[in-house]
């Protein structure tokens, strides 16, 4: 672990106040308390909501700054947050496995829309799924709430399946961006900086509706604590009782406990990290630790790249590494055969209660990330802060929510129970076995060329390329200023199916590469996704500053980058190493 990141000391200890213990009301729990910093900006004032009601084109043309070409290229000169959908224009959604005519539109397309206001309710404390199973009173409440949700009339917005359709609509292109209709640009809340905030709101309303159904304003969703040793199996609250309303039939039952989750899972024979048992748990913990360590200096690496109005996920932007790990968990739960329902396909994922616990933990990991960065605002950019979505709330109102209002969970009146975070401990992570002690003669070295200027195929065999670093032997101050980032661009997936490749880096021996791929740097994972029949492109950005320290490769001029295909066929547009300005120098 980087010495300057005091992982263990960063989450403030929170003893239970005495009066809580005496009251006998809500049970006393240790919660994650945000650290306050002068950079925190979770509650910045909002611009007037009226601007949201204008057609995007009107706004942009009124300001005189947008040409059609610029819009099409997604390069907008003006502030351009993604606008809320026009619900009245909702249309059929599509999915790679389930076809082009999915009915995912909400039943409230003509309702009046109001601006979201913060709730005035007790602070809800989300607890780990492996803990709540021991609390029969809680389990009774949770199952009752879900049963009531399933029993709502099919066209009621609170109905369980209507709630699942919200995810389908925002993820499977039922909405087009207002002002970008010809050619249409769909609203997509994955693959970018919208991922974490949108899902935070989705869970927020879902949780409050469940609470409303059982008349309990302290009700919380449990989080699937998959970043801890005792949380790395599928939570039994969702698997043990096939007659429970929390049960779902469409899963890979071979992954039920005691099977251990593998962050490197992909379908088929090439699946996974190749580890089992304790070694697999350790491998996952090391991946989580690495994900945090590599992405603390720059929020894009953890949260995903910017995505602005009129822009689609394309070959130059992509998801953060937290989203990639989360994709693998989706795959691991969903059915192993295509169409991989329910969890393995965005259009159906919300039909499995486990979805909300997976996402509660993803949300909690964001909360921890933010805490580790001293509560620093991830993107001080109005295009992120003013990105806006629409939900149906626990008061049966249709509300408009902005990213800026969800950044401090306390304002949404929930937090997480503090549980041990084992990946913050010192771990004995397996490093590359190749060492400098070996002489060249002992290794079978291979010649590895540069990527070249043409796109390259990646399907059955690993693609190894030699990549120059912009600068070697960087000093501490330089590292604090700029983070070294491996960029893989124009990643096109040749099928609509699931896709995954892993990225490794190693130091070369002169111009030659050793047989060992080196250290795992990160991954590209995609659930099946259709996207109007187009080839969906993406990009991958991985922070490697700390990895080079681990590899003892800071003095290397070039690196051997190895892309290991796991499932799917790709075309790769380019591989480069860049130095990007850090947004959090203190934490390099
Ligand atoms: Cu919107 Cu876990 O996905």
PDB file of N, CA, C and O in Angstrom, residues 73 305 307 311-319 487-492 524 535-541 571-574:
ATOM      1  N   UNK A  73     -20.388  15.038 -33.017  1.00  0.00           N
ATOM      2  CA  UNK A  73     -19.101  14.532 -32.580  1.00  0.00           C
ATOM      3  C   UNK A  73     -19.038  14.433 -31.060  1.00  0.00           C
ATOM      4  O   UNK A  73     -18.081  13.919 -30.506  1.00  0.00           O
ATOM      5  N   UNK A 305     -15.574   7.903 -17.113  1.00  0.00           N
ATOM      6  CA  UNK A 305     -15.246   9.132 -17.831  1.00  0.00           C
ATOM      7  C   UNK A 305     -16.449  10.063 -17.915  1.00  0.00           C
ATOM      8  O   UNK A 305     -17.597   9.624 -17.828  1.00  0.00           O
ATOM      9  N   UNK A 307     -19.423  12.159 -19.440  1.00  0.00           N
ATOM     10  CA  UNK A 307     -20.363  11.977 -20.546  1.00  0.00           C
ATOM     11  C   UNK A 307     -21.322  13.163 -20.520  1.00  0.00           C
ATOM     12  O   UNK A 307     -21.990  13.395 -19.523  1.00  0.00           O
ATOM     13  N   UNK A 311     -23.692  13.285 -26.171  1.00  0.00           N
ATOM     14  CA  UNK A 311     -22.557  12.380 -26.343  1.00  0.00           C
ATOM     15  C   UNK A 311     -23.010  10.962 -26.039  1.00  0.00           C
ATOM     16  O   UNK A 311     -23.813  10.735 -25.135  1.00  0.00           O
ATOM     17  N   UNK A 312     -22.484  10.029 -26.788  1.00  0.00           N
ATOM     18  CA  UNK A 312     -22.752   8.627 -26.511  1.00  0.00           C
ATOM     19  C   UNK A 312     -21.481   7.991 -26.021  1.00  0.00           C
ATOM     20  O   UNK A 312     -20.390   8.460 -26.332  1.00  0.00           O
ATOM     21  N   UNK A 313     -21.654   6.890 -25.277  1.00  0.00           N
ATOM     22  CA  UNK A 313     -20.474   6.108 -24.943  1.00  0.00           C
ATOM     23  C   UNK A 313     -19.800   5.768 -26.266  1.00  0.00           C
ATOM     24  O   UNK A 313     -20.442   5.249 -27.175  1.00  0.00           O
ATOM     25  N   UNK A 314     -18.523   6.113 -26.416  1.00  0.00           N
ATOM     26  CA  UNK A 314     -17.838   5.826 -27.672  1.00  0.00           C
ATOM     27  C   UNK A 314     -16.423   5.345 -27.385  1.00  0.00           C
ATOM     28  O   UNK A 314     -16.099   4.976 -26.262  1.00  0.00           O
ATOM     29  N   UNK A 315     -15.607   5.363 -28.403  1.00  0.00           N
ATOM     30  CA  UNK A 315     -14.281   4.783 -28.263  1.00  0.00           C
ATOM     31  C   UNK A 315     -13.313   5.602 -27.438  1.00  0.00           C
ATOM     32  O   UNK A 315     -12.180   5.198 -27.218  1.00  0.00           O
ATOM     33  N   UNK A 316     -13.754   6.770 -26.970  1.00  0.00           N
ATOM     34  CA  UNK A 316     -12.820   7.597 -26.214  1.00  0.00           C
ATOM     35  C   UNK A 316     -13.206   7.717 -24.746  1.00  0.00           C
ATOM     36  O   UNK A 316     -12.508   8.341 -23.968  1.00  0.00           O
ATOM     37  N   UNK A 317     -14.350   7.176 -24.374  1.00  0.00           N
ATOM     38  CA  UNK A 317     -14.705   7.249 -22.956  1.00  0.00           C
ATOM     39  C   UNK A 317     -15.161   5.871 -22.472  1.00  0.00           C
ATOM     40  O   UNK A 317     -15.519   5.008 -23.272  1.00  0.00           O
ATOM     41  N   UNK A 318     -15.124   5.687 -21.193  1.00  0.00           N
ATOM     42  CA  UNK A 318     -15.457   4.358 -20.692  1.00  0.00           C
ATOM     43  C   UNK A 318     -15.771   4.370 -19.207  1.00  0.00           C
ATOM     44  O   UNK A 318     -15.720   5.409 -18.555  1.00  0.00           O
ATOM     45  N   UNK A 319     -16.106   3.188 -18.697  1.00  0.00           N
ATOM     46  CA  UNK A 319     -16.457   3.072 -17.285  1.00  0.00           C
ATOM     47  C   UNK A 319     -15.217   3.098 -16.392  1.00  0.00           C
ATOM     48  O   UNK A 319     -14.105   2.889 -16.860  1.00  0.00           O
ATOM     49  N   UNK A 487      -3.942   3.815 -21.489  1.00  0.00           N
ATOM     50  CA  UNK A 487      -5.207   4.067 -22.183  1.00  0.00           C
ATOM     51  C   UNK A 487      -5.375   3.096 -23.345  1.00  0.00           C
ATOM     52  O   UNK A 487      -4.487   2.961 -24.177  1.00  0.00           O
ATOM     53  N   UNK A 488      -6.519   2.455 -23.366  1.00  0.00           N
ATOM     54  CA  UNK A 488      -6.838   1.567 -24.487  1.00  0.00           C
ATOM     55  C   UNK A 488      -8.074   2.152 -25.155  1.00  0.00           C
ATOM     56  O   UNK A 488      -9.105   2.325 -24.502  1.00  0.00           O
ATOM     57  N   UNK A 489      -7.930   2.486 -26.407  1.00  0.00           N
ATOM     58  CA  UNK A 489      -9.000   3.245 -27.072  1.00  0.00           C
ATOM     59  C   UNK A 489      -9.701   2.440 -28.149  1.00  0.00           C
ATOM     60  O   UNK A 489      -9.159   1.464 -28.663  1.00  0.00           O
ATOM     61  N   UNK A 490     -10.876   2.942 -28.497  1.00  0.00           N
ATOM     62  CA  UNK A 490     -11.645   2.354 -29.599  1.00  0.00           C
ATOM     63  C   UNK A 490     -11.729   0.839 -29.478  1.00  0.00           C
ATOM     64  O   UNK A 490     -11.376   0.099 -30.383  1.00  0.00           O
ATOM     65  N   UNK A 491     -12.225   0.419 -28.340  1.00  0.00           N
ATOM     66  CA  UNK A 491     -12.436  -1.007 -28.109  1.00  0.00           C
ATOM     67  C   UNK A 491     -13.807  -1.339 -28.693  1.00  0.00           C
ATOM     68  O   UNK A 491     -14.831  -0.897 -28.173  1.00  0.00           O
ATOM     69  N   UNK A 492     -13.817  -2.083 -29.793  1.00  0.00           N
ATOM     70  CA  UNK A 492     -15.100  -2.475 -30.379  1.00  0.00           C
ATOM     71  C   UNK A 492     -15.324  -3.950 -30.083  1.00  0.00           C
ATOM     72  O   UNK A 492     -14.412  -4.769 -30.231  1.00  0.00           O
ATOM     73  N   UNK A 524     -11.556  -4.924 -18.768  1.00  0.00           N
ATOM     74  CA  UNK A 524     -12.688  -4.393 -19.528  1.00  0.00           C
ATOM     75  C   UNK A 524     -13.763  -5.468 -19.514  1.00  0.00           C
ATOM     76  O   UNK A 524     -13.532  -6.578 -19.987  1.00  0.00           O
ATOM     77  N   UNK A 535     -22.076  -1.362 -33.626  1.00  0.00           N
ATOM     78  CA  UNK A 535     -20.967  -1.891 -32.846  1.00  0.00           C
ATOM     79  C   UNK A 535     -20.708  -0.895 -31.734  1.00  0.00           C
ATOM     80  O   UNK A 535     -20.430   0.272 -31.977  1.00  0.00           O
ATOM     81  N   UNK A 536     -20.793  -1.387 -30.528  1.00  0.00           N
ATOM     82  CA  UNK A 536     -20.630  -0.493 -29.402  1.00  0.00           C
ATOM     83  C   UNK A 536     -19.150  -0.335 -29.101  1.00  0.00           C
ATOM     84  O   UNK A 536     -18.438  -1.314 -28.970  1.00  0.00           O
ATOM     85  N   UNK A 537     -18.693   0.887 -29.041  1.00  0.00           N
ATOM     86  CA  UNK A 537     -17.284   1.094 -28.733  1.00  0.00           C
ATOM     87  C   UNK A 537     -17.099   1.540 -27.294  1.00  0.00           C
ATOM     88  O   UNK A 537     -18.012   2.067 -26.675  1.00  0.00           O
ATOM     89  N   UNK A 538     -15.928   1.361 -26.810  1.00  0.00           N
ATOM     90  CA  UNK A 538     -15.631   1.798 -25.457  1.00  0.00           C
ATOM     91  C   UNK A 538     -14.151   2.075 -25.307  1.00  0.00           C
ATOM     92  O   UNK A 538     -13.374   1.901 -26.252  1.00  0.00           O
ATOM     93  N   UNK A 539     -13.780   2.522 -24.131  1.00  0.00           N
ATOM     94  CA  UNK A 539     -12.373   2.796 -23.854  1.00  0.00           C
ATOM     95  C   UNK A 539     -12.075   2.365 -22.425  1.00  0.00           C
ATOM     96  O   UNK A 539     -12.985   2.141 -21.629  1.00  0.00           O
ATOM     97  N   UNK A 540     -10.800   2.251 -22.140  1.00  0.00           N
ATOM     98  CA  UNK A 540     -10.373   1.803 -20.821  1.00  0.00           C
ATOM     99  C   UNK A 540      -9.195   2.661 -20.383  1.00  0.00           C
ATOM    100  O   UNK A 540      -8.275   2.909 -21.160  1.00  0.00           O
ATOM    101  N   UNK A 541      -9.278   3.134 -19.151  1.00  0.00           N
ATOM    102  CA  UNK A 541      -8.188   3.942 -18.587  1.00  0.00           C
ATOM    103  C   UNK A 541      -7.787   3.317 -17.260  1.00  0.00           C
ATOM    104  O   UNK A 541      -8.628   3.153 -16.387  1.00  0.00           O
ATOM    105  N   UNK A 571     -11.989  -5.607 -31.401  1.00  0.00           N
ATOM    106  CA  UNK A 571     -11.019  -4.872 -32.187  1.00  0.00           C
ATOM    107  C   UNK A 571     -10.530  -3.754 -31.279  1.00  0.00           C
ATOM    108  O   UNK A 571     -11.336  -3.069 -30.644  1.00  0.00           O
ATOM    109  N   UNK A 572      -9.211  -3.597 -31.220  1.00  0.00           N
ATOM    110  CA  UNK A 572      -8.630  -2.589 -30.339  1.00  0.00           C
ATOM    111  C   UNK A 572      -8.034  -1.488 -31.201  1.00  0.00           C
ATOM    112  O   UNK A 572      -7.273  -1.754 -32.131  1.00  0.00           O
ATOM    113  N   UNK A 573      -8.382  -0.246 -30.882  1.00  0.00           N
ATOM    114  CA  UNK A 573      -7.928   0.871 -31.711  1.00  0.00           C
ATOM    115  C   UNK A 573      -6.528   1.363 -31.378  1.00  0.00           C
ATOM    116  O   UNK A 573      -5.811   1.844 -32.260  1.00  0.00           O
ATOM    117  N   UNK A 574      -6.131   1.259 -30.135  1.00  0.00           N
ATOM    118  CA  UNK A 574      -4.807   1.766 -29.779  1.00  0.00           C
ATOM    119  C   UNK A 574      -4.505   1.576 -28.311  1.00  0.00           C
ATOM    120  O   UNK A 574      -5.416   1.486 -27.482  1.00  0.00           O
TER     121      UNK A 574
END
